[in-house]
mmCIF file of C-alpha atoms and ligand atoms in Angstrom:
data_model
loop_
_atom_site.group_PDB
_atom_site.id
_atom_site.type_symbol
_atom_site.label_atom_id
_atom_site.label_comp_id
_atom_site.label_asym_id
_atom_site.label_seq_id
_atom_site.Cartn_x
_atom_site.Cartn_y
_atom_site.Cartn_z
ATOM 1 C CA MET A 8 -17.029 -47.293 42.205
ATOM 2 C CA SER A 9 -18.904 -44.083 42.809
ATOM 3 C CA LEU A 10 -19.208 -41.116 40.664
ATOM 4 C CA SER A 11 -16.966 -38.938 43.036
ATOM 5 C CA ASP A 12 -14.240 -41.643 42.639
ATOM 6 C CA ILE A 13 -14.408 -41.165 38.786
ATOM 7 C CA THR A 14 -14.501 -37.437 39.261
ATOM 8 C CA SER A 15 -11.265 -37.617 41.392
ATOM 9 C CA ARG A 16 -9.532 -39.892 39.066
ATOM 10 C CA ILE A 17 -10.403 -37.487 36.165
ATOM 11 C CA THR A 18 -9.085 -34.584 38.245
ATOM 12 C CA ALA A 19 -5.884 -36.453 39.020
ATOM 13 C CA ALA A 20 -5.388 -37.430 35.238
ATOM 14 C CA LYS A 21 -5.743 -33.888 34.256
ATOM 15 C CA ALA A 22 -3.442 -32.616 36.954
ATOM 16 C CA GLU A 23 -0.840 -35.072 35.815
ATOM 17 C CA ALA A 24 -1.281 -34.048 32.265
ATOM 18 C CA ASN A 25 -1.009 -30.276 33.225
ATOM 19 C CA ARG A 26 -4.542 -29.562 31.899
ATOM 20 C CA PRO A 27 -6.767 -26.960 33.506
ATOM 21 C CA ALA A 28 -9.292 -28.063 36.016
ATOM 22 C CA GLY A 29 -12.806 -28.239 34.904
ATOM 23 C CA SER A 30 -12.103 -28.806 31.347
ATOM 24 C CA THR A 31 -13.573 -32.201 30.997
ATOM 25 C CA ARG A 32 -17.200 -32.977 31.280
ATOM 26 C CA LEU A 33 -18.125 -36.443 32.784
ATOM 27 C CA ILE A 34 -21.120 -38.100 30.813
ATOM 28 C CA ALA A 35 -22.772 -40.606 33.117
ATOM 29 C CA VAL A 36 -23.948 -43.260 30.651
ATOM 30 C CA SER A 37 -27.218 -44.532 31.896
ATOM 31 C CA LYS A 38 -28.240 -46.813 29.116
ATOM 32 C CA VAL A 39 -30.045 -49.897 30.210
ATOM 33 C CA GLN A 40 -29.548 -49.036 33.809
ATOM 34 C CA PRO A 41 -32.385 -49.585 36.236
ATOM 35 C CA ASP A 42 -34.077 -46.262 37.315
ATOM 36 C CA GLU A 43 -33.125 -46.454 40.832
ATOM 37 C CA ARG A 44 -29.490 -46.324 39.935
ATOM 38 C CA VAL A 45 -29.914 -43.557 37.835
ATOM 39 C CA ARG A 46 -31.840 -41.819 40.500
ATOM 40 C CA SER A 47 -29.086 -42.264 43.070
ATOM 41 C CA VAL A 48 -26.810 -40.624 40.713
ATOM 42 C CA LEU A 49 -29.348 -37.777 40.097
ATOM 43 C CA GLU A 50 -29.678 -37.276 43.945
ATOM 44 C CA THR A 51 -25.884 -36.654 44.277
ATOM 45 C CA GLY A 52 -26.301 -33.673 42.162
ATOM 46 C CA HIS A 53 -24.917 -34.787 38.779
ATOM 47 C CA ARG A 54 -26.838 -33.517 35.713
ATOM 48 C CA VAL A 55 -25.063 -34.918 32.691
ATOM 49 C CA PHE A 56 -26.001 -38.220 31.385
ATOM 50 C CA GLY A 57 -25.604 -40.354 28.023
ATOM 51 C CA GLU A 58 -28.112 -42.526 26.479
ATOM 52 C CA ASN A 59 -27.659 -44.655 23.101
ATOM 53 C CA LYS A 60 -31.171 -45.002 22.070
ATOM 54 C CA VAL A 61 -33.598 -42.448 21.345
ATOM 55 C CA GLN A 62 -36.576 -44.462 22.493
ATOM 56 C CA GLU A 63 -35.152 -45.668 25.831
ATOM 57 C CA ALA A 64 -34.182 -42.080 26.606
ATOM 58 C CA GLN A 65 -37.702 -40.833 25.662
ATOM 59 C CA GLY A 66 -39.117 -43.279 28.130
ATOM 60 C CA LYS A 67 -36.775 -41.996 30.958
ATOM 61 C CA TRP A 68 -35.737 -38.543 30.989
ATOM 62 C CA PRO A 69 -38.750 -36.362 30.420
ATOM 63 C CA SER A 70 -40.180 -37.630 33.842
ATOM 64 C CA PHE A 71 -36.533 -37.258 35.476
ATOM 65 C CA ARG A 72 -36.291 -33.936 34.249
ATOM 66 C CA GLU A 73 -39.774 -33.095 35.726
ATOM 67 C CA GLU A 74 -38.641 -34.239 38.967
ATOM 68 C CA PHE A 75 -34.913 -32.937 39.274
ATOM 69 C CA GLY A 76 -35.053 -30.023 36.767
ATOM 70 C CA PRO A 77 -32.737 -29.431 33.995
ATOM 71 C CA VAL A 78 -30.609 -32.318 33.149
ATOM 72 C CA GLU A 79 -28.248 -32.568 30.079
ATOM 73 C CA VAL A 80 -28.691 -35.646 28.181
ATOM 74 C CA HIS A 81 -26.234 -36.741 25.354
ATOM 75 C CA LEU A 82 -27.016 -39.198 22.677
ATOM 76 C CA ILE A 83 -24.101 -41.384 22.266
ATOM 77 C CA GLY A 84 -25.536 -44.168 19.946
ATOM 78 C CA PRO A 85 -26.342 -44.488 16.300
ATOM 79 C CA LEU A 86 -29.178 -42.273 15.071
ATOM 80 C CA GLN A 87 -31.484 -43.175 12.345
ATOM 81 C CA SER A 88 -32.832 -40.388 10.103
ATOM 82 C CA ASN A 89 -36.417 -41.076 11.046
ATOM 83 C CA LYS A 90 -35.536 -40.358 14.725
ATOM 84 C CA VAL A 91 -34.047 -37.023 14.226
ATOM 85 C CA LYS A 92 -37.228 -34.969 15.234
ATOM 86 C CA PRO A 93 -37.488 -36.623 18.660
ATOM 87 C CA ALA A 94 -33.796 -36.535 19.075
ATOM 88 C CA VAL A 95 -33.360 -32.921 18.478
ATOM 89 C CA GLU A 96 -36.337 -32.383 20.912
ATOM 90 C CA LEU A 97 -34.769 -34.247 23.669
ATOM 91 C CA PHE A 98 -31.022 -34.191 23.526
ATOM 92 C CA ASP A 99 -28.546 -31.564 24.485
ATOM 93 C CA ALA A 100 -25.905 -33.145 22.317
ATOM 94 C CA ILE A 101 -25.436 -35.693 19.604
ATOM 95 C CA HIS A 102 -22.200 -37.505 19.466
ATOM 96 C CA THR A 103 -22.845 -39.760 16.460
ATOM 97 C CA LEU A 104 -23.135 -37.444 13.314
ATOM 98 C CA ASP A 105 -21.465 -39.662 10.547
ATOM 99 C CA ARG A 106 -23.293 -39.196 7.120
ATOM 100 C CA ALA A 107 -24.587 -36.371 4.898
ATOM 101 C CA LYS A 108 -28.276 -37.578 4.887
ATOM 102 C CA LEU A 109 -28.294 -37.411 8.733
ATOM 103 C CA ALA A 110 -26.665 -33.974 8.678
ATOM 104 C CA ARG A 111 -29.384 -32.664 6.346
ATOM 105 C CA LYS A 112 -32.092 -33.980 8.574
ATOM 106 C CA ILE A 113 -30.483 -32.499 11.678
ATOM 107 C CA ALA A 114 -30.052 -29.124 9.898
ATOM 108 C CA SER A 115 -33.630 -28.873 8.962
ATOM 109 C CA GLU A 116 -34.804 -30.027 12.328
ATOM 110 C CA ILE A 117 -32.743 -27.321 13.962
ATOM 111 C CA GLN A 118 -34.319 -24.731 11.627
ATOM 112 C CA ALA A 119 -37.832 -26.148 12.390
ATOM 113 C CA GLN A 120 -37.533 -26.373 16.095
ATOM 114 C CA GLY A 121 -35.225 -23.407 16.539
ATOM 115 C CA LYS A 122 -33.151 -25.222 18.898
ATOM 116 C CA SER A 123 -29.577 -26.877 18.390
ATOM 117 C CA PRO A 124 -27.928 -29.520 20.183
ATOM 118 C CA GLU A 125 -24.099 -29.711 20.282
ATOM 119 C CA LEU A 126 -22.831 -31.796 17.501
ATOM 120 C CA PHE A 127 -19.849 -34.275 17.496
ATOM 121 C CA ILE A 128 -18.850 -36.242 14.291
ATOM 122 C CA GLN A 129 -18.074 -39.802 14.867
ATOM 123 C CA VAL A 130 -14.784 -40.913 13.494
ATOM 124 C CA ASN A 131 -14.123 -44.575 12.777
ATOM 125 C CA THR A 132 -10.359 -44.352 13.475
ATOM 126 C CA GLY A 133 -9.945 -48.135 13.572
ATOM 127 C CA GLU A 134 -11.671 -48.414 9.930
ATOM 128 C CA GLU A 135 -13.809 -51.235 11.276
ATOM 129 C CA PRO A 136 -16.294 -52.299 8.860
ATOM 130 C CA GLN A 137 -19.061 -52.900 11.439
ATOM 131 C CA LYS A 138 -18.723 -49.777 13.278
ATOM 132 C CA ALA A 139 -20.217 -46.449 12.583
ATOM 133 C CA GLY A 140 -18.525 -43.218 11.843
ATOM 134 C CA VAL A 141 -16.634 -41.451 9.003
ATOM 135 C CA LEU A 142 -13.147 -42.802 7.946
ATOM 136 C CA PRO A 143 -10.166 -40.710 9.107
ATOM 137 C CA ALA A 144 -9.350 -39.885 5.370
ATOM 138 C CA GLU A 145 -13.087 -38.666 4.761
ATOM 139 C CA ALA A 146 -13.144 -36.638 8.086
ATOM 140 C CA ASP A 147 -11.877 -33.218 6.761
ATOM 141 C CA SER A 148 -14.378 -33.086 3.805
ATOM 142 C CA PHE A 149 -17.227 -34.187 5.997
ATOM 143 C CA ILE A 150 -16.672 -31.635 8.407
ATOM 144 C CA ALA A 151 -16.520 -28.968 5.612
ATOM 145 C CA GLU A 152 -19.743 -30.487 4.099
ATOM 146 C CA CYS A 153 -21.686 -30.135 7.689
ATOM 147 C CA ARG A 154 -20.397 -26.582 7.759
ATOM 148 C CA ALA A 155 -21.609 -25.710 4.527
ATOM 149 C CA MET A 156 -25.023 -26.591 5.776
ATOM 150 C CA ASP A 157 -24.587 -24.073 8.742
ATOM 151 C CA LEU A 158 -24.284 -26.715 11.114
ATOM 152 C CA VAL A 159 -22.022 -25.611 14.059
ATOM 153 C CA ILE A 160 -19.836 -28.726 14.669
ATOM 154 C CA ASN A 161 -18.587 -28.797 18.387
ATOM 155 C CA GLY A 162 -16.053 -31.678 18.197
ATOM 156 C CA LEU A 163 -15.262 -35.333 17.269
ATOM 157 C CA MET A 164 -16.110 -38.530 18.921
ATOM 158 C CA VAL A 165 -14.350 -41.872 18.836
ATOM 159 C CA ILE A 166 -14.968 -45.491 19.986
ATOM 160 C CA PRO A 167 -11.602 -47.278 19.689
ATOM 161 C CA PRO A 168 -11.230 -51.106 18.724
ATOM 162 C CA VAL A 169 -11.682 -53.136 21.684
ATOM 163 C CA ASP A 170 -8.334 -54.928 21.051
ATOM 164 C CA GLU A 171 -6.186 -52.025 20.359
ATOM 165 C CA GLU A 172 -4.295 -49.497 22.495
ATOM 166 C CA PRO A 173 -6.899 -46.735 22.746
ATOM 167 C CA ALA A 174 -4.185 -43.913 23.056
ATOM 168 C CA LEU A 175 -3.283 -44.145 19.348
ATOM 169 C CA HIS A 176 -6.960 -43.591 18.405
ATOM 170 C CA PHE A 177 -7.367 -40.682 20.928
ATOM 171 C CA SER A 178 -4.197 -38.976 19.444
ATOM 172 C CA LEU A 179 -5.507 -39.507 15.988
ATOM 173 C CA LEU A 180 -8.922 -38.068 16.730
ATOM 174 C CA ARG A 181 -7.212 -35.148 18.247
ATOM 175 C CA LYS A 182 -4.983 -34.527 15.442
ATOM 176 C CA ILE A 183 -8.057 -34.566 12.957
ATOM 177 C CA ALA A 184 -9.844 -32.042 15.347
ATOM 178 C CA GLU A 185 -6.980 -29.712 15.475
ATOM 179 C CA ARG A 186 -6.205 -29.418 11.790
ATOM 180 C CA ASN A 187 -10.162 -28.581 11.475
ATOM 181 C CA GLY A 188 -10.302 -26.097 14.264
ATOM 182 C CA LEU A 189 -12.428 -28.203 16.420
ATOM 183 C CA SER A 190 -12.222 -28.048 20.366
ATOM 184 C CA GLY A 191 -14.449 -30.884 21.502
ATOM 185 C CA LEU A 192 -13.019 -34.429 21.955
ATOM 186 C CA SER A 193 -15.633 -36.977 23.122
ATOM 187 C CA MET A 194 -13.426 -40.004 23.919
ATOM 188 C CA GLY A 195 -12.798 -42.426 27.048
ATOM 189 C CA MET A 196 -15.039 -44.877 28.536
ATOM 190 C CA SER A 197 -14.995 -46.951 31.889
ATOM 191 C CA SER A 198 -11.728 -48.693 30.983
ATOM 192 C CA ASP A 199 -9.601 -45.852 29.456
ATOM 193 C CA PHE A 200 -10.931 -42.505 30.328
ATOM 194 C CA GLU A 201 -7.891 -41.554 32.200
ATOM 195 C CA ARG A 202 -5.841 -42.114 29.242
ATOM 196 C CA ALA A 203 -8.328 -40.050 27.152
ATOM 197 C CA VAL A 204 -8.265 -37.200 29.643
ATOM 198 C CA ALA A 205 -4.504 -37.033 29.357
ATOM 199 C CA LEU A 206 -4.768 -36.924 25.576
ATOM 200 C CA GLY A 207 -7.193 -33.816 25.748
ATOM 201 C CA ALA A 208 -10.851 -35.427 26.069
ATOM 202 C CA THR A 209 -13.295 -32.626 26.715
ATOM 203 C CA HIS A 210 -15.989 -35.212 27.287
ATOM 204 C CA VAL A 211 -15.706 -38.804 28.705
ATOM 205 C CA ARG A 212 -18.556 -41.165 28.582
ATOM 206 C CA VAL A 213 -18.394 -43.513 31.589
ATOM 207 C CA GLY A 214 -21.111 -46.009 32.301
ATOM 208 C CA SER A 215 -20.408 -49.276 34.103
ATOM 209 C CA ALA A 216 -17.611 -47.859 36.226
ATOM 210 C CA ILE A 217 -20.334 -45.455 37.788
ATOM 211 C CA PHE A 218 -23.617 -47.376 37.747
ATOM 212 C CA GLY A 219 -22.185 -51.058 37.948
ATOM 213 C CA GLU A 220 -22.243 -53.667 35.033
ATOM 214 C CA ARG A 221 -25.162 -53.450 32.742
ATOM 215 C CA ALA A 222 -27.713 -56.221 32.902
ATOM 216 C CA TYR A 223 -27.361 -56.830 29.166
ATOM 217 C CA GLU A 224 -25.069 -55.365 26.338
ATOM 218 C CA VAL A 225 -26.784 -53.140 23.893
HETATM 219 C C1 LIG B 323 -22.104 -47.923 26.506
HETATM 220 C C2 LIG B 323 -21.146 -46.847 25.928
HETATM 221 C C3 LIG B 323 -20.277 -46.000 26.694
HETATM 222 C C4 LIG B 323 -19.992 -46.636 28.186
HETATM 223 O O1 LIG B 323 -19.520 -47.672 28.212
HETATM 224 P P1 LIG B 323 -18.607 -48.151 29.726
HETATM 225 O O2 LIG B 323 -17.565 -49.234 29.223
HETATM 226 O O3 LIG B 323 -19.894 -48.757 30.458
HETATM 227 O O4 LIG B 323 -18.106 -46.911 30.385
HETATM 228 C C5 LIG B 323 -19.445 -44.983 26.081
HETATM 229 N N1 LIG B 323 -19.643 -44.682 24.930
HETATM 230 C C6 LIG B 323 -20.516 -45.407 24.169
HETATM 231 C C7 LIG B 323 -20.576 -44.854 22.773
HETATM 232 C C8 LIG B 323 -21.354 -46.329 24.670
HETATM 233 O O5 LIG B 323 -22.333 -46.978 23.718
#
């Protein structure tokens, strides 16, 4: 499938849900993909990408940006506190804010660099022990805690459990966002982005449906 097929499917899902055109950003998730596949998507004019590792992104995006001009790169994978400095330098958005220590580090890096990426708080709606994210019951207080650090929170992010109906998780995420006055919803991947769009996604993160299967899982 090509990028333009995905774009048309997003447009169709949006029209069906009576959502205004242009309200969903497509993040092309390029993690682990060979450079030539990423390059071919850049050559179509697409300029919004997602990576899940700081180091991998550092090895790839400075040179692509030199060659193609400004490209928005979103961090969608877990962020360790000791990688916050390069993450704030490199990324336009961080989708995986999920603990106070990380929030404090990001707040001080934003001060130091005078540059602030968009921030999304990851919510572990499935309450899965192995998964990152704040629990739904703790989300309101964590959002308030981040705001008290003067962080501007743009929205929430979720990765639903693989074996459950994602729509339930998308709806829960949206409910938490609404009651906290947050407009951004980062939800939906290759297998479920149309349902996410129907339920209000402002950012979908689509990898394998655009680039093909990844050579290995990360
Ligand atoms: C890899 C990844 C994606 C993209 O997954 P696909 O199924 O290839 O679309 C989306 N979100 C996150 C957080 C990921 O790690």
